[in-house]
Every structure is written in C-alpha cells, then in structure tokens.
Coordinates of C-alpha atoms and ligand atoms in Angstrom, one line a residue:
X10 CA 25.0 -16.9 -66.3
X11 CA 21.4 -18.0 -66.7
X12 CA 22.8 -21.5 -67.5
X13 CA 25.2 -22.3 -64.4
X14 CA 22.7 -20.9 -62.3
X15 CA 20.6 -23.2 -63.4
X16 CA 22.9 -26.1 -63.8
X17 CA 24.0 -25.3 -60.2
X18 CA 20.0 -25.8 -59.0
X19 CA 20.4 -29.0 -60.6
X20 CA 23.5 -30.1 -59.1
X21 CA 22.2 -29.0 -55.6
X22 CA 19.1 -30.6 -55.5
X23 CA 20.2 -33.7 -56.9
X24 CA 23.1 -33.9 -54.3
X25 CA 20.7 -33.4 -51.6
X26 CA 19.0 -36.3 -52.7
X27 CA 21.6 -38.6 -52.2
X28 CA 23.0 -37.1 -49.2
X29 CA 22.7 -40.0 -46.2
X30 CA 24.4 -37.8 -43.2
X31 CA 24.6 -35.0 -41.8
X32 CA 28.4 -34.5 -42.9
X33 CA 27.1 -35.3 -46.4
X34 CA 24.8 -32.4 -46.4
X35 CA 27.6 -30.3 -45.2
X36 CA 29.1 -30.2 -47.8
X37 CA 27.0 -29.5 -50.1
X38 CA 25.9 -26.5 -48.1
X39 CA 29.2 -24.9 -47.9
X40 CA 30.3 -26.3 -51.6
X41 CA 26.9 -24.0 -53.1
X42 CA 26.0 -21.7 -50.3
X43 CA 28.9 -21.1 -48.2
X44 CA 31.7 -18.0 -48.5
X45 CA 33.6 -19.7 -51.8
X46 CA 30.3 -21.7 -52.8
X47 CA 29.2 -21.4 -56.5
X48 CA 26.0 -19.6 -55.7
X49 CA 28.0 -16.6 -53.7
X50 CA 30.3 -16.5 -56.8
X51 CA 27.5 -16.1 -58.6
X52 CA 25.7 -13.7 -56.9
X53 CA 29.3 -12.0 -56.5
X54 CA 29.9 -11.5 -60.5
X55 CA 26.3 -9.6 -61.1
X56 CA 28.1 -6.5 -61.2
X57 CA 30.2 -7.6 -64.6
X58 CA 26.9 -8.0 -66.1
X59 CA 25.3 -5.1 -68.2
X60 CA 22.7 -3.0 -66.2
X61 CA 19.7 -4.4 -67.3
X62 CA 20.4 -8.4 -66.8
X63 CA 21.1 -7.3 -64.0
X64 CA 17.8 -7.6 -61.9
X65 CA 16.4 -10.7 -63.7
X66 CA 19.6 -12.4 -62.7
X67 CA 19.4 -11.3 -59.0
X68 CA 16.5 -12.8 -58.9
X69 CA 17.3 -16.0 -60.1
X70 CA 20.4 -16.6 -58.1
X71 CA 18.0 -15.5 -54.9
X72 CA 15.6 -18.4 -55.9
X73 CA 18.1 -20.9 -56.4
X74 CA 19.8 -20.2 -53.4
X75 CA 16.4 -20.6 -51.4
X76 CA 14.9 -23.6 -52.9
X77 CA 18.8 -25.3 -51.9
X78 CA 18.7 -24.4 -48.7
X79 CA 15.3 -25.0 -48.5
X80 CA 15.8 -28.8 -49.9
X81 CA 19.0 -28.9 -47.3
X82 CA 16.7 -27.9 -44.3
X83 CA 13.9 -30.6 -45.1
X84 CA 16.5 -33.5 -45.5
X85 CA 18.5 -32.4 -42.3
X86 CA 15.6 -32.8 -40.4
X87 CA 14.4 -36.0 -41.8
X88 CA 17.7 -37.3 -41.0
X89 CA 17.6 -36.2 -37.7
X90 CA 14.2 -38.4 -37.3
X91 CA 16.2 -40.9 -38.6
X92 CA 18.6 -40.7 -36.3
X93 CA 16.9 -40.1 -32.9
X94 CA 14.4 -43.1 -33.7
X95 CA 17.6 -45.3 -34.4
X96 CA 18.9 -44.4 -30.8
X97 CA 16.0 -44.9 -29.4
X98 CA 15.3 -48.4 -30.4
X99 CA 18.5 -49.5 -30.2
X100 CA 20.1 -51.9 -28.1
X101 CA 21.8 -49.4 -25.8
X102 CA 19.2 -46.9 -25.3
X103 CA 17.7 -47.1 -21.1
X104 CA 14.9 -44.9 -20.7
X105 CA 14.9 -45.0 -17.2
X106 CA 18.2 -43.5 -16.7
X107 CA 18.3 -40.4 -14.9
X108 CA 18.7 -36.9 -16.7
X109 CA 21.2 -34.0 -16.3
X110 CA 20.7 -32.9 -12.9
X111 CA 19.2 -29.8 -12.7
X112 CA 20.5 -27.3 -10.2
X113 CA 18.1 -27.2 -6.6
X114 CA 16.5 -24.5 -5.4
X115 CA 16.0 -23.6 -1.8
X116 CA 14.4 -22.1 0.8
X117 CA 14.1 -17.7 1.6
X118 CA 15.9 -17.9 5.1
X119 CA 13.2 -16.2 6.1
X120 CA 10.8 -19.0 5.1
X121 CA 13.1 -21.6 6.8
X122 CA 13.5 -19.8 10.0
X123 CA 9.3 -19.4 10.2
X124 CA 9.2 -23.2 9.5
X125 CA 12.0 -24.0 12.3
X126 CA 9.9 -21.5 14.6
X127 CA 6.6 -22.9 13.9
X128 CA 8.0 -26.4 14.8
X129 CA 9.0 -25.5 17.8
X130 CA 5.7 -23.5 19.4
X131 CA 4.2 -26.9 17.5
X132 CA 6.1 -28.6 20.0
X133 CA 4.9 -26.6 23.5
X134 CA 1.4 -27.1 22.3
X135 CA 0.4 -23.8 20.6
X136 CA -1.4 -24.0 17.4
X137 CA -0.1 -21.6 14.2
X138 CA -3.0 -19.5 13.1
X139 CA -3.0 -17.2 10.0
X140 CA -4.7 -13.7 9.2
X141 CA -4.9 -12.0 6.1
X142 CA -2.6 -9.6 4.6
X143 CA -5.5 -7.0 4.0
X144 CA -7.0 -6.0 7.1
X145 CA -10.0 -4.3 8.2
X146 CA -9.1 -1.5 10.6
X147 CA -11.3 -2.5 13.4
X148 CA -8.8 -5.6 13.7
X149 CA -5.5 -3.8 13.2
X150 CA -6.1 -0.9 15.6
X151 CA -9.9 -0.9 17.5
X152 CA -9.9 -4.2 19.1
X153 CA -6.4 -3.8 19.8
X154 CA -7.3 -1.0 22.1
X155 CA -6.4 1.6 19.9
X156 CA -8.6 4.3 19.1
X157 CA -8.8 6.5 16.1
X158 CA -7.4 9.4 17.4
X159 CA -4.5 7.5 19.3
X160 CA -0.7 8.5 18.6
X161 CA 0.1 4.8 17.6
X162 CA -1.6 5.2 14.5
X163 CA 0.8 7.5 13.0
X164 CA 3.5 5.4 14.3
X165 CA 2.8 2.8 12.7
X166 CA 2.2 4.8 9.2
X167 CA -0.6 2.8 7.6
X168 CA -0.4 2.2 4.1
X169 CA -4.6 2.2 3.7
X170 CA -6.6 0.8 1.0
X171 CA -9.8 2.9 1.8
X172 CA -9.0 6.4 0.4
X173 CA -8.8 9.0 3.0
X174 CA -12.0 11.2 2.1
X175 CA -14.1 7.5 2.5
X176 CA -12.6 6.8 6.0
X177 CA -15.2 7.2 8.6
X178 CA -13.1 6.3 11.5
X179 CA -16.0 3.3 12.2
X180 CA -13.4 0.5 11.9
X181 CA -14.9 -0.5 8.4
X182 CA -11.7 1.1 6.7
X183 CA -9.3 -1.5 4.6
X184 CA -4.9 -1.3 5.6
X185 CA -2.1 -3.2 4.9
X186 CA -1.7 -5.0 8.1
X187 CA 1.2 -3.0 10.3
X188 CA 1.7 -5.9 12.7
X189 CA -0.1 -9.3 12.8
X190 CA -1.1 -8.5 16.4
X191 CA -4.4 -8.2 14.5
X192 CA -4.1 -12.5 14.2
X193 CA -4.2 -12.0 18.1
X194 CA -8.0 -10.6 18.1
X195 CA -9.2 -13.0 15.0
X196 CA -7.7 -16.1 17.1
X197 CA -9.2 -15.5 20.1
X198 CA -12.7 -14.8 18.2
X199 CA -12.4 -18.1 16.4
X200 CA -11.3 -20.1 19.6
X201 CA -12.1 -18.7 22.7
X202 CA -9.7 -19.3 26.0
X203 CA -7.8 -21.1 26.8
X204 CA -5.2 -20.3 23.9
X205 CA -2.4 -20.6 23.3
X206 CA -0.9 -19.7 19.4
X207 CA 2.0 -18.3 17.1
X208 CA 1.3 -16.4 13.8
X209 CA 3.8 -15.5 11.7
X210 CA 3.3 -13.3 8.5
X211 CA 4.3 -10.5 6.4
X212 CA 3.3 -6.5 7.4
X213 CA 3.6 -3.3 5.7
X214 CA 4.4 0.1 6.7
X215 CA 5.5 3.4 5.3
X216 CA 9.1 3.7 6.6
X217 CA 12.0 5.9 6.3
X218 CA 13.9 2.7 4.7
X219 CA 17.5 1.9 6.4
X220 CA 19.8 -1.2 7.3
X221 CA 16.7 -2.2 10.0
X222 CA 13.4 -0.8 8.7
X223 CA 12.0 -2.4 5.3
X224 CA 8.4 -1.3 4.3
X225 CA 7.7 -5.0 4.0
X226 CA 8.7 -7.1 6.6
X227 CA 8.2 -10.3 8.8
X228 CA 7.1 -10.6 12.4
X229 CA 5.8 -13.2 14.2
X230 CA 2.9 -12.7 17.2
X231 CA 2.9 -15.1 19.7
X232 CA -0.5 -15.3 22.1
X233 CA -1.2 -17.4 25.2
X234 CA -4.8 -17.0 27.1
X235 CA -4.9 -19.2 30.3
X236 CA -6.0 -18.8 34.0
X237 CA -3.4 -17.7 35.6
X238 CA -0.7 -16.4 33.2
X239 CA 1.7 -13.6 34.3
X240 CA 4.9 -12.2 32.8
X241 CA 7.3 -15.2 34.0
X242 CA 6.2 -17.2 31.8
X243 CA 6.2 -14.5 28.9
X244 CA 9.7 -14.1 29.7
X245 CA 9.9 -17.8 29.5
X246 CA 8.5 -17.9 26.0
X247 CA 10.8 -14.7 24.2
X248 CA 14.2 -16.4 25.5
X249 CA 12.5 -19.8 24.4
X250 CA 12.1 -18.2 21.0
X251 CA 15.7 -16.5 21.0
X252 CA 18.0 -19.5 21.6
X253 CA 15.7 -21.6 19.3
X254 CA 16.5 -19.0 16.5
X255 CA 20.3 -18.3 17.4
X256 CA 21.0 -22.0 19.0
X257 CA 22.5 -20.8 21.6
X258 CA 21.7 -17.7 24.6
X259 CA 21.8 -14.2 23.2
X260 CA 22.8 -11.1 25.6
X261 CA 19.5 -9.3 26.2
X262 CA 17.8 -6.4 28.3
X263 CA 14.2 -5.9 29.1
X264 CA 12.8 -2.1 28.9
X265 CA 9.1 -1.0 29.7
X266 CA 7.7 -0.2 26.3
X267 CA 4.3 1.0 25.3
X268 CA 1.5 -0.6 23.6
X269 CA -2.1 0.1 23.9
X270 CA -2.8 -3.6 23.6
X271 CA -0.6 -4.6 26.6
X272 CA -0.7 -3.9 30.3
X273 CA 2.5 -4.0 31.1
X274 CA 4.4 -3.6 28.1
X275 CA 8.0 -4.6 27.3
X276 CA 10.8 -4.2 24.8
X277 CA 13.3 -6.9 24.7
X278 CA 16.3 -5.8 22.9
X279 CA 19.5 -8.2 21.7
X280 CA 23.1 -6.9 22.4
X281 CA 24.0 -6.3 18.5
X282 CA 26.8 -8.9 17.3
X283 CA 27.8 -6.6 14.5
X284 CA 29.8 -4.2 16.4
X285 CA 31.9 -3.6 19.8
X286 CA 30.9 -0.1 20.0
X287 CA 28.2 1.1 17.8
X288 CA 27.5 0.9 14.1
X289 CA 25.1 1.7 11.6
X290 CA 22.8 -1.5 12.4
X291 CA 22.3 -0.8 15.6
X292 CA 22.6 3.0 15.2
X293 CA 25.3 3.4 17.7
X294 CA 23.1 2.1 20.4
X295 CA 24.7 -1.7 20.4
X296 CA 21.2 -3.0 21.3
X297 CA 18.7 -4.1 18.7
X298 CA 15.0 -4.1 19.2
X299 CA 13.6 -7.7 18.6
X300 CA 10.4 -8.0 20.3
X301 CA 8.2 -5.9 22.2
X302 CA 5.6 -8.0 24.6
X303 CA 3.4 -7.4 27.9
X304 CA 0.2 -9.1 29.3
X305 CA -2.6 -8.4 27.2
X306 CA -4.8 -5.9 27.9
X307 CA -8.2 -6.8 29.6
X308 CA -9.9 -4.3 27.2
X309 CA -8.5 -7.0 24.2
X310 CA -10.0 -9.9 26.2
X311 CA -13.1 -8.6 26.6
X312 CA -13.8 -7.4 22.9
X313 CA -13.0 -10.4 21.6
X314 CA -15.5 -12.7 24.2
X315 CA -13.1 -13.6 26.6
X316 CA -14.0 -13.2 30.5
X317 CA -11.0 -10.9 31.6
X318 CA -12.0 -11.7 35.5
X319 CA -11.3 -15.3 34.7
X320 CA -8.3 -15.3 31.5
X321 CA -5.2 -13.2 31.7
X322 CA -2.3 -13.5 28.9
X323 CA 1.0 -12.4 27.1
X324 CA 1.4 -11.2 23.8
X325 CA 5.0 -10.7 21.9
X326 CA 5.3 -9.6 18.9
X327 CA 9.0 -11.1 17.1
X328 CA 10.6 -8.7 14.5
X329 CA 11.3 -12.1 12.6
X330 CA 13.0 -10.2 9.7
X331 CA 15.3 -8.7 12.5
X332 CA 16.2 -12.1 14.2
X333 CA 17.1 -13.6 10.8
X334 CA 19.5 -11.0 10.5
X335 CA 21.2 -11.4 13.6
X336 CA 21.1 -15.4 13.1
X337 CA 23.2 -15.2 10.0
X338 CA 24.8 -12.0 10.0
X339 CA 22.9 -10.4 7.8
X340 CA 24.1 -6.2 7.7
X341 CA 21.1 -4.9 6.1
X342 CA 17.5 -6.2 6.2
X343 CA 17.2 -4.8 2.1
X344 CA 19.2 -8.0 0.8
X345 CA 15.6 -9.9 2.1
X346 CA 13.8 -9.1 -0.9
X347 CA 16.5 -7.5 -3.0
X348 CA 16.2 -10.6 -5.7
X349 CA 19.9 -11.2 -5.4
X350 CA 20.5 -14.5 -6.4
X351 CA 24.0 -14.3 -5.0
X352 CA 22.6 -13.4 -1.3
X353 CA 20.2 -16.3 -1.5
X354 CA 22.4 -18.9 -2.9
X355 CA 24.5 -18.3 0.5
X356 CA 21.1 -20.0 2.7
X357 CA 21.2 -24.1 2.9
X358 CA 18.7 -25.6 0.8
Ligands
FA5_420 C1 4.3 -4.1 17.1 O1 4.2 -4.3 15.8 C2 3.4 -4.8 18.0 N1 2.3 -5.3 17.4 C3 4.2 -5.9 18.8 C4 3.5 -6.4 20.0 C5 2.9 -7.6 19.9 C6 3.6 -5.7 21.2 C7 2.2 -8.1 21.0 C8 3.0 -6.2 22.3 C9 2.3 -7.4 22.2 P1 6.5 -2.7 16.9 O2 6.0 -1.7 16.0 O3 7.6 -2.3 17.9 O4 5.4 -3.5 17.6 O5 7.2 -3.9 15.9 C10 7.6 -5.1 16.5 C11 9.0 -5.5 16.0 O6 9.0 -5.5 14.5 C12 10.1 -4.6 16.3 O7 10.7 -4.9 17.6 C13 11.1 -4.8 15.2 O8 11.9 -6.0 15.5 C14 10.2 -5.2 14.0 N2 10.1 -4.0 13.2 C15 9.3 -2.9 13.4 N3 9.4 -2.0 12.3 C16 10.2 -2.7 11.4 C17 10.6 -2.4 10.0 N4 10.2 -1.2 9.4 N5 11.4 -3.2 9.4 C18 11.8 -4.4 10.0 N6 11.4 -4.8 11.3 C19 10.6 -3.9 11.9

C-alpha cells in the first residue's frame, strides 16, 4: 500500500507538471482525488489492512492527497495569470468598453418630494434654511411662546436628551426637535426682516404609532416676515404648496386651530382620497390634517429682534410625511422607513 501511494504522488505531481489547461488539470483531479480517483480508493481499502498499519498509512494517503491538490491549486492559478494576461493583450480586448450595468438606485419619495418643494419656494423667492436635529429647548418651545408649564408641551411628548432630574426649566435643556417651527426663531435671528423661507427636516415625538403618526417624521415650516402680511396671502402659500405636491387642486377645509406661536391659528385639512366614507387613515373622519398655520405671533417677532409694530407674518407648518402619502397613495406612513426594498423600488428614480 505504501508503494502505490507513493507511486500515485509520483504520477500526480508529474501530471501536473505537464498539464497546459484547465481541462488538463481536470482530469487529473478527478482521475487521483475525485469519488473513483486512486487516492479515495486508497484511502477507502485502510480498513483491509491490519490494525496497526493502519494509522501510519492514514497518514500517508492524507499527505499525498494534500501535496496533489496543493500542486493542482498553484498551477490552476498560474494558468489563470496566463490566461487573463493573454486576453488582455490581445487583439480583441477594448478597455474602454462599458461594464455590466449595475442596477440604479433612487431617491426616498420623501427626499424627492422635499427637493420638488424646495424648488418651487426657490422659485417665489424664499430662501431654504436648515436647523439642527438636536435642539436646545429655549428654541423648540420659549421663543415659540411657549412656556414651561404650557399644555403644548405634553402634546407634543418630547423625547429629551437632558435627564429629567437636570432640567431646570431655564431653556438650557437639550430635545429631539418636535417640529422645525424652531428653524422659524433661528432664521429670523440669523436674518432679520424682511423674510421670507422654507425649512424642511426631520422631528421626533413619542407617539402612540398608527397608519398617520410615526415617531419620526418629516414636516416642512414655511416663514414669511414682511410689512404688511396678513392671512390672504398665507392662504395663498398652503394651496400654492398643495397643488405643487399633488399637481393638481385638492378638496380642503380651513379650521381655527391652536398654537401658542400663532395669532390666529389655522388647521388646513385635505378631504382623504382613500375612502368615500371613513377608513382607518383618516379615522373615520374623511379629512386629514396636513398643515396647521396662522400669523405669527408678535411675542415670536419680538424675541427674536424683529420690530412687531413694523413686521407681521405667517407660519405653516406641512406634515410633509402626510402629503407624500396622499401624493402616491401611500396607506400607512410606517412603509417610510420600514426598509422595504419592495415599497421603495415602486418611487421613480
Ligand atoms: C406643529 O408641529 C407646528 N409646529 C406647526 C405650525 C407651524 C403651526 C407654524 C403654526 C405655524 P402639529 O403638531 O399639528 O403642529 O404638526 C404639524 C403637522 O405634522 C400635522 O398637521 C401633521 O400633518 C404632521 N404630524 C404631526 N404629528 C405627526 C406624526 N406623529 N406623524 C406624522 N405626521 C405628523
């Protein structure tokens, strides 16, 4: 057994040698090492041999089969060299041909709705401003006009970053922004009046989550400072925003809502287009709200420099996650950021 183990190493090795292709080596893989090959007979037949050769001839099979293979492996990728450099200084061979196409990716219809959006306030003059995601207090709720102990607070269920027992109710505390009405005050700081600007942005809140309330979703503020501006042209602005979105007129209503930051404050609701008569999106109601709004509040004007004798303005404030969901039919505001790779795959790129 000894022998043919060892004539079989020889005959192996020497047939790598002289193998020139990749069929050649082949076949001397599966003629030594394959299911029939000599080395698996080999290996096969230790058990007709007495106990004690047993081991030593294990072991030798074991080597023989690892130095083949491992002569195989060498020469199959020195082929391969061989091959590839052949190609690719051959005639044929055009390196500037283009690849396999890979498959495109595309936009979050979120993203491309905030893109359409922005181009079209960039085209009535207002400028796109931007606020940061973590927010000091004082901008999300003082300056807005709302104190510590007001009820909006709680409405608005503030995920905070400053731990409760280091709150000191002195606006120094750090939240997850709950609406980017805080962009409002930091714009106005940064360029006075007249202004006129859109910010759109991602907000937080703790919320019972259903088809129309995600703890993270997009809104977009909307702020116009000038002498002289009243809720006409606020109105002007919302149905400005909702045919841009949908492309065409969408039924709506106009409520009095409440905001500490507004003087008066509106709700503008769209009829829902999922149902005749009440479903689960619009919670039987068929309205949905889309954007609340009102004339900002002088208190607002003046804590952020602006002389409230001489500058009036409107705010709105878009539920833009809500409006993408009526745009393309969208059931339940979860499939935003469920990851589903189907959902997304529906949006144009
Ligand atoms: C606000 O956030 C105010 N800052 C809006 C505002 C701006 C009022 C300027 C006046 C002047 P409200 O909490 O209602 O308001 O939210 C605004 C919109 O965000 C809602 O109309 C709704 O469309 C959307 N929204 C509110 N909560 C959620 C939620 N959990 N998930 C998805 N969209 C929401």
């Amino acid at each position: 057994m000894r022998e043919r183990l060892e004539e079989l190493r020889g005959e192996g090795l020497a047939a790598v040698e002289v193998a020139s292709t990749e069929d050649d080596l082949r076949e001397v893989e599966v003629g030594l090492l394959g299911r029939k090959g000599g080395i698996t007979a080999a290996l096969k037949a230790l058990g007709k041999l007495p106990p004690e050769e047993r081991p030593l001839i294990g072991q030798l099979a074991n080597e023989v089969k690892v130095a083949i293979q491992g002569a195989i492996d060498v020469k199959r990728s020195t082929l391969g060299q061989a091959a590839l450099s052949a190609e690719l200084s051959g005639e044929g061979f055009d390196a500037t041909l283009p690849g396999p196409a890979l498959p495109g990716g595309g936009q979050h219809p979120i993203q491309a709705i905030t893109r359409e959006l922005e181009d079209l306030f960039l085209s009535m003059g207002f400028r796109i401003a931007d606020g940061p995601e973590v927010e000091l207090e004082e901008n999300n709720f003082d300056a807005l006009n709302i104190p510590t102990d007001h009820p909006a607070r709680e409405s608005h269920d503030t995920i905070w970053i400053t731990p409760e027992s280091q709150r000191q109710g002195d606006g120094r505390g750090v939240v997850l922004r709950t609406h980017t009405s805080p962009v409002q005050v930091r714009a106005l700081r940064e360029y006075g009046a007249p202004l006129r600007v859109v910010a759109p942005g991602r907000v937080f809140r703790q919320e019972a989550l259903d088809a129309t309330h995600e703890h993270t979703f997009h809104q977009m503020e909307g702020l116009v400072v000038d002498k002289g501006v009243g809720v006409g042209h606020m109105l002007h602005a919302m149905n400005t925003l909702i045919e841009g979105v949908m492309g065409r007129k969408l039924e709506t209503r106009l409520r009095p809502g409440f905001f500490p930051f507004v003087e008066p404050g509106f709700e503008l609701d769209a009829r829902c287009p999922f149902c005749q008569d009440g479903c689960s999106v619009c919670k039987g109601s068929r309205w949905i709200e889309l954007m609340p709004g009102g004339l900002v509040h002088p208190h607002v004007l003046e804590s952020a420099g602006v002389d409230s004798s001489e500058y009036s303005g409107y705010a709105f404030g878009l539920g833009l996650s809500r409006i993408v969901m009526l745009r393309y039919g969208i059931d339940d505001i979860r499939w935003f950021m469920s990851g589903s790779l189907d959902f997304l795959r529906q949006f144009p790129a």
